[in-house]
């Protein structure tokens, strides 16, 4: 069957959008993707979901994958050299005394692990009443039920609300007053019931590239310490160099009690994620029951860990975290220059290779477009028609009153010439959609 003419009635894959079959990818190399029709596309989205940090087809990673596959790919009940070494590398990257790693197969599993570990920690130290997790509205921590309960992405939560734990939520980090809401929520629920506060240092899909005000996380750390509440930094999207630091929380010199990671740790070469935790949490378990009875079949498997280790070695050897910071600043400046006069672009924010662009129907009031207009998706298609892939939003905004946000989030190997190409295509696409809406 010709894949170019395949419809949803022809495929046996249960795609996300069952009314449309995605275009098939043929191959990828560096910063480009080729579809089956032979079209070459500049990937300024890191694989749409902000994953591919080091680019496609890196030979060192492929060699490590093949070498480990020839040795052992699965070893339940054993540890392995790749798992042990990857844990050491991640611990060295993390701030403070975050020295112990529990691996998973992805970000949502990592969130589930962190939630359960927070509860288990307090059981171990004799405070079993502490179990609730406070999070923020306009946040996203994963699609599994525990992770979704801790998320504040209303559009994705709504249908599954009957299954979700009733975790407290506070306002997004728009200002320092939002940090004070954390203390109010702890007091309202009762400090004896709150185990942890989870937050993305730089917000991902629910409010792409939303950056907190200076002092926000310093105040969060103070409040958590005051009430014996763990602070969990969700770095699945914004970590592993994405913002120009090893972890995004490093921008504010704050050390959380746990860091959740995923996506960029394997740069899309294999499913991989996990939790990095402090000596204090680890010691509470090792000196207590000695057991955290939780895991997944593929957690820490040698093949995925060998791939993750090769990715991080490549990241370090080529100084790609520093490159993310430098090229990312050029990207942000270029977007702000190119889109300053656009009638449908509001705020543009970003750190490193993580940028978000707000889409509005009225710049003076920041009024969002009606969801039915699918502005982000249309801009994404118009940009793709010009040979460039961007992050065209992640579905419906977190709240109906929110402006939609799209992004340009390339891999760290992007050059300034690649940035120029991506920004030019996006600028033209935004102008096209503005004209279609009668706003240009």
mmCIF file of N, CA and C in Angstrom, residues 149-257:
data_model
loop_
_atom_site.group_PDB
_atom_site.id
_atom_site.type_symbol
_atom_site.label_atom_id
_atom_site.label_comp_id
_atom_site.label_asym_id
_atom_site.label_seq_id
_atom_site.Cartn_x
_atom_site.Cartn_y
_atom_site.Cartn_z
ATOM 1 N N UNK A 149 -2.288 13.304 38.071
ATOM 2 C CA UNK A 149 -2.867 13.891 39.280
ATOM 3 C C UNK A 149 -2.009 15.041 39.789
ATOM 4 N N UNK A 150 -0.694 14.900 39.630
ATOM 5 C CA UNK A 150 0.227 15.947 40.058
ATOM 6 C C UNK A 150 0.378 17.047 39.017
ATOM 7 N N UNK A 151 -0.208 16.878 37.855
ATOM 8 C CA UNK A 151 -0.124 17.878 36.795
ATOM 9 C C UNK A 151 -1.217 18.926 36.961
ATOM 10 N N UNK A 152 -0.995 20.076 36.351
ATOM 11 C CA UNK A 152 -2.000 21.123 36.348
ATOM 12 C C UNK A 152 -2.416 21.502 34.947
ATOM 13 N N UNK A 153 -2.413 20.518 34.058
ATOM 14 C CA UNK A 153 -2.771 20.727 32.651
ATOM 15 C C UNK A 153 -4.234 20.333 32.510
ATOM 16 N N UNK A 154 -5.115 21.313 32.684
ATOM 17 C CA UNK A 154 -6.550 21.041 32.801
ATOM 18 C C UNK A 154 -7.102 20.284 31.603
ATOM 19 N N UNK A 155 -6.684 20.656 30.408
ATOM 20 C CA UNK A 155 -7.223 20.028 29.211
ATOM 21 C C UNK A 155 -6.925 18.531 29.179
ATOM 22 N N UNK A 156 -5.776 18.134 29.691
ATOM 23 C CA UNK A 156 -5.409 16.718 29.669
ATOM 24 C C UNK A 156 -5.960 15.962 30.881
ATOM 25 N N UNK A 157 -6.266 16.662 31.958
ATOM 26 C CA UNK A 157 -6.780 16.033 33.175
ATOM 27 C C UNK A 157 -8.274 15.745 33.111
ATOM 28 N N UNK A 158 -9.005 16.607 32.395
ATOM 29 C CA UNK A 158 -10.452 16.688 32.541
ATOM 30 C C UNK A 158 -11.158 15.344 32.413
ATOM 31 N N UNK A 159 -10.881 14.616 31.349
ATOM 32 C CA UNK A 159 -11.601 13.363 31.086
ATOM 33 C C UNK A 159 -11.308 12.297 32.153
ATOM 34 N N UNK A 160 -10.133 12.393 32.790
ATOM 35 C CA UNK A 160 -9.697 11.338 33.705
ATOM 36 C C UNK A 160 -9.775 11.750 35.172
ATOM 37 N N UNK A 161 -10.434 12.861 35.437
ATOM 38 C CA UNK A 161 -10.542 13.362 36.809
ATOM 39 C C UNK A 161 -11.057 12.319 37.802
ATOM 40 N N UNK A 162 -12.026 11.470 37.444
ATOM 41 C CA UNK A 162 -12.501 10.482 38.430
ATOM 42 C C UNK A 162 -11.413 9.542 38.936
ATOM 43 N N UNK A 163 -10.340 9.374 38.160
ATOM 44 C CA UNK A 163 -9.283 8.454 38.555
ATOM 45 C C UNK A 163 -8.153 9.130 39.333
ATOM 46 N N UNK A 164 -8.160 10.460 39.407
ATOM 47 C CA UNK A 164 -6.992 11.185 39.896
ATOM 48 C C UNK A 164 -7.072 11.473 41.388
ATOM 49 N N UNK A 165 -5.957 11.293 42.088
ATOM 50 C CA UNK A 165 -5.867 11.707 43.479
ATOM 51 C C UNK A 165 -6.071 13.216 43.564
ATOM 52 N N UNK A 166 -6.720 13.643 44.622
ATOM 53 C CA UNK A 166 -7.054 15.062 44.770
ATOM 54 C C UNK A 166 -5.888 15.832 45.393
ATOM 55 N N UNK A 167 -4.799 15.937 44.638
ATOM 56 C CA UNK A 167 -3.635 16.670 45.118
ATOM 57 C C UNK A 167 -3.891 18.174 45.055
ATOM 58 N N UNK A 168 -3.384 18.939 46.013
ATOM 59 C CA UNK A 168 -3.554 20.403 45.971
ATOM 60 C C UNK A 168 -2.708 21.028 44.851
ATOM 61 N N UNK A 169 -3.206 22.116 44.288
ATOM 62 C CA UNK A 169 -2.496 22.872 43.260
ATOM 63 C C UNK A 169 -2.441 24.346 43.642
ATOM 64 N N UNK A 170 -1.337 25.003 43.296
ATOM 65 C CA UNK A 170 -1.217 26.441 43.513
ATOM 66 C C UNK A 170 -1.016 27.121 42.162
ATOM 67 N N UNK A 171 -0.961 28.448 42.171
ATOM 68 C CA UNK A 171 -0.860 29.219 40.930
ATOM 69 C C UNK A 171 0.486 29.023 40.237
ATOM 70 N N UNK A 172 0.529 29.235 38.928
ATOM 71 C CA UNK A 172 1.811 29.208 38.211
ATOM 72 C C UNK A 172 2.754 30.288 38.740
ATOM 73 N N UNK A 173 4.019 30.173 38.376
ATOM 74 C CA UNK A 173 5.051 31.084 38.905
ATOM 75 C C UNK A 173 5.115 32.383 38.111
ATOM 76 N N UNK A 174 4.019 33.135 38.145
ATOM 77 C CA UNK A 174 4.010 34.414 37.448
ATOM 78 C C UNK A 174 4.752 35.493 38.232
ATOM 79 N N UNK A 175 4.730 35.393 39.559
ATOM 80 C CA UNK A 175 5.369 36.400 40.406
ATOM 81 C C UNK A 175 5.774 35.750 41.724
ATOM 82 N N UNK A 176 6.452 36.518 42.573
ATOM 83 C CA UNK A 176 6.918 35.971 43.844
ATOM 84 C C UNK A 176 5.768 35.624 44.782
ATOM 85 N N UNK A 177 4.630 36.292 44.606
ATOM 86 C CA UNK A 177 3.467 35.982 45.443
ATOM 87 C C UNK A 177 3.021 34.541 45.248
ATOM 88 N N UNK A 178 3.279 33.990 44.078
ATOM 89 C CA UNK A 178 2.897 32.606 43.815
ATOM 90 C C UNK A 178 3.669 31.645 44.710
ATOM 91 N N UNK A 179 4.898 32.014 45.053
ATOM 92 C CA UNK A 179 5.664 31.172 45.969
ATOM 93 C C UNK A 179 5.035 31.158 47.359
ATOM 94 N N UNK A 180 4.503 32.295 47.763
ATOM 95 C CA UNK A 180 3.859 32.365 49.081
ATOM 96 C C UNK A 180 2.612 31.493 49.139
ATOM 97 N N UNK A 181 2.004 31.244 47.979
ATOM 98 C CA UNK A 181 0.847 30.342 47.951
ATOM 99 C C UNK A 181 1.219 28.935 48.397
ATOM 100 N N UNK A 182 2.491 28.559 48.186
ATOM 101 C CA UNK A 182 2.926 27.238 48.618
ATOM 102 C C UNK A 182 2.794 27.107 50.132
ATOM 103 N N UNK A 183 3.244 28.126 50.859
ATOM 104 C CA UNK A 183 3.128 28.074 52.319
ATOM 105 C C UNK A 183 1.663 28.029 52.749
ATOM 106 N N UNK A 184 0.826 28.834 52.084
ATOM 107 C CA UNK A 184 -0.599 28.836 52.421
ATOM 108 C C UNK A 184 -1.226 27.468 52.172
ATOM 109 N N UNK A 185 -0.837 26.816 51.061
ATOM 110 C CA UNK A 185 -1.391 25.497 50.751
ATOM 111 C C UNK A 185 -0.935 24.457 51.771
ATOM 112 N N UNK A 186 0.310 24.537 52.194
ATOM 113 C CA UNK A 186 0.821 23.602 53.202
ATOM 114 C C UNK A 186 0.056 23.768 54.508
ATOM 115 N N UNK A 187 -0.152 25.011 54.908
ATOM 116 C CA UNK A 187 -0.869 25.271 56.152
ATOM 117 C C UNK A 187 -2.340 24.880 56.038
ATOM 118 N N UNK A 188 -2.918 25.101 54.869
ATOM 119 C CA UNK A 188 -4.328 24.767 54.662
ATOM 120 C C UNK A 188 -4.559 23.257 54.722
ATOM 121 N N UNK A 189 -3.665 22.491 54.112
ATOM 122 C CA UNK A 189 -3.801 21.037 54.102
ATOM 123 C C UNK A 189 -3.326 20.419 55.421
ATOM 124 N N UNK A 190 -2.390 21.129 56.063
ATOM 125 C CA UNK A 190 -1.761 20.597 57.271
ATOM 126 C C UNK A 190 -0.377 20.090 56.955
ATOM 127 N N UNK A 191 0.678 20.684 57.552
ATOM 128 C CA UNK A 191 2.052 20.256 57.252
ATOM 129 C C UNK A 191 2.285 18.770 57.475
ATOM 130 N N UNK A 192 1.539 18.161 58.377
ATOM 131 C CA UNK A 192 1.723 16.738 58.665
ATOM 132 C C UNK A 192 1.229 15.841 57.535
ATOM 133 N N UNK A 193 0.552 16.428 56.527
ATOM 134 C CA UNK A 193 0.044 15.627 55.420
ATOM 135 C C UNK A 193 0.806 15.843 54.118
ATOM 136 N N UNK A 194 1.617 16.896 54.045
ATOM 137 C CA UNK A 194 2.286 17.235 52.791
ATOM 138 C C UNK A 194 3.656 16.577 52.721
ATOM 139 N N UNK A 195 3.859 15.756 51.707
ATOM 140 C CA UNK A 195 5.144 15.080 51.516
ATOM 141 C C UNK A 195 6.078 15.862 50.606
ATOM 142 N N UNK A 196 5.530 16.467 49.530
ATOM 143 C CA UNK A 196 6.417 17.080 48.540
ATOM 144 C C UNK A 196 5.707 18.154 47.732
ATOM 145 N N UNK A 197 6.522 19.027 47.162
ATOM 146 C CA UNK A 197 6.091 20.007 46.167
ATOM 147 C C UNK A 197 6.844 19.689 44.888
ATOM 148 N N UNK A 198 6.119 19.538 43.774
ATOM 149 C CA UNK A 198 6.740 19.227 42.489
ATOM 150 C C UNK A 198 6.526 20.386 41.532
ATOM 151 N N UNK A 199 7.589 20.766 40.809
ATOM 152 C CA UNK A 199 7.489 21.882 39.867
ATOM 153 C C UNK A 199 8.534 21.731 38.779
ATOM 154 N N UNK A 200 8.190 22.189 37.593
ATOM 155 C CA UNK A 200 9.148 22.295 36.500
ATOM 156 C C UNK A 200 9.903 23.612 36.653
ATOM 157 N N UNK A 201 11.218 23.610 36.760
ATOM 158 C CA UNK A 201 11.959 24.870 36.859
ATOM 159 C C UNK A 201 11.678 25.809 35.690
ATOM 160 N N UNK A 202 11.621 25.278 34.481
ATOM 161 C CA UNK A 202 11.101 26.001 33.314
ATOM 162 C C UNK A 202 9.995 25.124 32.752
ATOM 163 N N UNK A 203 8.818 25.693 32.599
ATOM 164 C CA UNK A 203 7.634 24.890 32.263
ATOM 165 C C UNK A 203 7.738 24.340 30.846
ATOM 166 N N UNK A 204 7.229 23.124 30.676
ATOM 167 C CA UNK A 204 7.243 22.468 29.380
ATOM 168 C C UNK A 204 5.936 22.618 28.644
ATOM 169 N N UNK A 205 5.302 21.510 28.309
ATOM 170 C CA UNK A 205 4.201 21.527 27.350
ATOM 171 C C UNK A 205 2.976 22.298 27.804
ATOM 172 N N UNK A 206 2.747 22.429 29.105
ATOM 173 C CA UNK A 206 1.543 23.121 29.573
ATOM 174 C C UNK A 206 1.626 24.628 29.419
ATOM 175 N N UNK A 207 2.833 25.175 29.330
ATOM 176 C CA UNK A 207 3.023 26.627 29.223
ATOM 177 C C UNK A 207 4.446 26.862 28.733
ATOM 178 N N UNK A 208 4.711 26.478 27.509
ATOM 179 C CA UNK A 208 6.056 26.265 26.984
ATOM 180 C C UNK A 208 7.008 27.435 27.239
ATOM 181 N N UNK A 209 8.118 27.105 27.926
ATOM 182 C CA UNK A 209 9.215 28.041 28.218
ATOM 183 C C UNK A 209 8.804 29.170 29.153
ATOM 184 N N UNK A 210 7.847 28.912 30.028
ATOM 185 C CA UNK A 210 7.492 29.888 31.070
ATOM 186 C C UNK A 210 8.599 29.875 32.122
ATOM 187 N N UNK A 211 9.191 31.038 32.383
ATOM 188 C CA UNK A 211 10.337 31.159 33.284
ATOM 189 C C UNK A 211 9.899 31.871 34.556
ATOM 190 N N UNK A 212 10.262 31.354 35.728
ATOM 191 C CA UNK A 212 9.829 31.981 36.984
ATOM 192 C C UNK A 212 10.606 33.262 37.263
ATOM 193 N N UNK A 213 10.086 34.142 38.100
ATOM 194 C CA UNK A 213 10.815 35.357 38.466
ATOM 195 C C UNK A 213 12.003 35.029 39.370
ATOM 196 N N UNK A 214 12.979 35.902 39.359
ATOM 197 C CA UNK A 214 14.144 35.726 40.217
ATOM 198 C C UNK A 214 13.702 35.654 41.684
ATOM 199 N N UNK A 215 14.244 34.700 42.408
ATOM 200 C CA UNK A 215 13.909 34.545 43.812
ATOM 201 C C UNK A 215 12.800 33.556 44.086
ATOM 202 N N UNK A 216 12.085 33.129 43.046
ATOM 203 C CA UNK A 216 10.943 32.226 43.247
ATOM 204 C C UNK A 216 11.386 30.902 43.874
ATOM 205 N N UNK A 217 12.371 30.243 43.259
ATOM 206 C CA UNK A 217 12.754 28.933 43.765
ATOM 207 C C UNK A 217 13.557 29.015 45.060
ATOM 208 N N UNK A 218 14.227 30.128 45.293
ATOM 209 C CA UNK A 218 14.879 30.318 46.589
ATOM 210 C C UNK A 218 13.824 30.329 47.698
ATOM 211 N N UNK A 219 12.714 31.017 47.446
ATOM 212 C CA UNK A 219 11.634 31.066 48.423
ATOM 213 C C UNK A 219 10.954 29.703 48.564
ATOM 214 N N UNK A 220 10.774 28.994 47.464
ATOM 215 C CA UNK A 220 10.216 27.647 47.517
ATOM 216 C C UNK A 220 11.065 26.745 48.403
ATOM 217 N N UNK A 221 12.383 26.822 48.231
ATOM 218 C CA UNK A 221 13.279 25.995 49.041
ATOM 219 C C UNK A 221 13.154 26.334 50.529
ATOM 220 N N UNK A 222 13.055 27.605 50.839
ATOM 221 C CA UNK A 222 12.903 28.027 52.232
ATOM 222 C C UNK A 222 11.617 27.485 52.846
ATOM 223 N N UNK A 223 10.527 27.568 52.090
ATOM 224 C CA UNK A 223 9.230 27.097 52.600
ATOM 225 C C UNK A 223 9.247 25.585 52.790
ATOM 226 N N UNK A 224 9.805 24.867 51.824
ATOM 227 C CA UNK A 224 9.875 23.410 51.943
ATOM 228 C C UNK A 224 10.699 23.008 53.166
ATOM 229 N N UNK A 225 11.807 23.685 53.380
ATOM 230 C CA UNK A 225 12.637 23.374 54.546
ATOM 231 C C UNK A 225 11.904 23.667 55.858
ATOM 232 N N UNK A 226 11.156 24.756 55.860
ATOM 233 C CA UNK A 226 10.451 25.175 57.078
ATOM 234 C C UNK A 226 9.444 24.122 57.534
ATOM 235 N N UNK A 227 8.783 23.465 56.560
ATOM 236 C CA UNK A 227 7.701 22.544 56.907
ATOM 237 C C UNK A 227 8.059 21.076 56.632
ATOM 238 N N UNK A 228 9.343 20.806 56.424
ATOM 239 C CA UNK A 228 9.805 19.440 56.190
ATOM 240 C C UNK A 228 9.064 18.818 55.005
ATOM 241 N N UNK A 229 9.081 19.541 53.890
ATOM 242 C CA UNK A 229 8.451 19.112 52.642
ATOM 243 C C UNK A 229 9.552 18.934 51.598
ATOM 244 N N UNK A 230 9.528 17.844 50.878
ATOM 245 C CA UNK A 230 10.518 17.611 49.833
ATOM 246 C C UNK A 230 10.213 18.466 48.608
ATOM 247 N N UNK A 231 11.243 18.953 47.949
ATOM 248 C CA UNK A 231 11.092 19.700 46.709
ATOM 249 C C UNK A 231 11.579 18.822 45.560
ATOM 250 N N UNK A 232 10.656 18.499 44.653
ATOM 251 C CA UNK A 232 10.949 17.677 43.477
ATOM 252 C C UNK A 232 10.999 18.575 42.246
ATOM 253 N N UNK A 233 12.151 18.644 41.588
ATOM 254 C CA UNK A 233 12.300 19.421 40.351
ATOM 255 C C UNK A 233 12.080 18.497 39.159
ATOM 256 N N UNK A 234 11.043 18.766 38.395
ATOM 257 C CA UNK A 234 10.745 17.975 37.199
ATOM 258 C C UNK A 234 11.531 18.556 36.027
ATOM 259 N N UNK A 235 12.605 17.871 35.665
ATOM 260 C CA UNK A 235 13.501 18.336 34.600
ATOM 261 C C UNK A 235 13.422 17.410 33.383
ATOM 262 N N UNK A 236 12.320 16.705 33.229
ATOM 263 C CA UNK A 236 12.194 15.773 32.110
ATOM 264 C C UNK A 236 12.382 16.502 30.780
ATOM 265 N N UNK A 237 11.770 17.662 30.636
ATOM 266 C CA UNK A 237 11.890 18.415 29.394
ATOM 267 C C UNK A 237 13.004 19.454 29.458
ATOM 268 N N UNK A 238 13.159 20.123 30.587
ATOM 269 C CA UNK A 238 14.074 21.269 30.648
ATOM 270 C C UNK A 238 15.478 20.919 31.136
ATOM 271 N N UNK A 239 15.737 19.640 31.469
ATOM 272 C CA UNK A 239 17.029 19.253 32.002
ATOM 273 C C UNK A 239 18.018 18.770 30.960
ATOM 274 N N UNK A 240 19.140 18.258 31.421
ATOM 275 C CA UNK A 240 20.205 17.686 30.579
ATOM 276 C C UNK A 240 20.679 18.698 29.534
ATOM 277 N N UNK A 241 20.919 19.929 29.984
ATOM 278 C CA UNK A 241 21.516 20.947 29.111
ATOM 279 C C UNK A 241 20.561 21.768 28.288
ATOM 280 N N UNK A 242 19.293 21.449 28.301
ATOM 281 C CA UNK A 242 18.326 22.127 27.425
ATOM 282 C C UNK A 242 18.316 23.638 27.622
ATOM 283 N N UNK A 243 18.460 24.123 28.850
ATOM 284 C CA UNK A 243 18.397 25.570 29.113
ATOM 285 C C UNK A 243 19.777 26.216 29.189
ATOM 286 N N UNK A 244 20.821 25.466 28.828
ATOM 287 C CA UNK A 244 22.164 26.024 28.890
ATOM 288 C C UNK A 244 22.876 25.772 30.200
ATOM 289 N N UNK A 245 22.271 24.998 31.082
ATOM 290 C CA UNK A 245 22.882 24.507 32.312
ATOM 291 C C UNK A 245 22.636 22.999 32.359
ATOM 292 N N UNK A 246 23.404 22.292 33.197
ATOM 293 C CA UNK A 246 23.155 20.851 33.308
ATOM 294 C C UNK A 246 21.690 20.579 33.611
ATOM 295 N N UNK A 247 21.178 21.295 34.615
ATOM 296 C CA UNK A 247 19.758 21.233 34.951
ATOM 297 C C UNK A 247 19.235 22.654 35.083
ATOM 298 N N UNK A 248 17.979 22.856 34.726
ATOM 299 C CA UNK A 248 17.427 24.213 34.715
ATOM 300 C C UNK A 248 17.442 24.848 36.097
ATOM 301 N N UNK A 249 17.280 24.042 37.144
ATOM 302 C CA UNK A 249 17.263 24.595 38.500
ATOM 303 C C UNK A 249 18.597 25.244 38.840
ATOM 304 N N UNK A 250 19.675 24.882 38.125
ATOM 305 C CA UNK A 250 20.992 25.477 38.370
ATOM 306 C C UNK A 250 21.016 26.973 38.098
ATOM 307 N N UNK A 251 20.078 27.474 37.299
ATOM 308 C CA UNK A 251 20.024 28.921 37.025
ATOM 309 C C UNK A 251 19.754 29.710 38.299
ATOM 310 N N UNK A 252 19.168 29.065 39.310
ATOM 311 C CA UNK A 252 18.784 29.777 40.524
ATOM 312 C C UNK A 252 19.545 29.289 41.760
ATOM 313 N N UNK A 253 20.588 28.478 41.527
ATOM 314 C CA UNK A 253 21.452 28.012 42.628
ATOM 315 C C UNK A 253 20.656 27.418 43.791
ATOM 316 N N UNK A 254 19.686 26.604 43.447
ATOM 317 C CA UNK A 254 18.847 25.920 44.435
ATOM 318 C C UNK A 254 19.022 24.419 44.239
ATOM 319 N N UNK A 255 19.128 23.700 45.344
ATOM 320 C CA UNK A 255 19.262 22.245 45.283
ATOM 321 C C UNK A 255 17.957 21.602 45.732
ATOM 322 N N UNK A 256 17.269 20.891 44.838
ATOM 323 C CA UNK A 256 16.049 20.176 45.237
ATOM 324 C C UNK A 256 16.396 18.875 45.955
ATOM 325 N N UNK A 257 15.379 18.184 46.443
ATOM 326 C CA UNK A 257 15.573 16.886 47.081
ATOM 327 C C UNK A 257 15.557 15.750 46.065
#
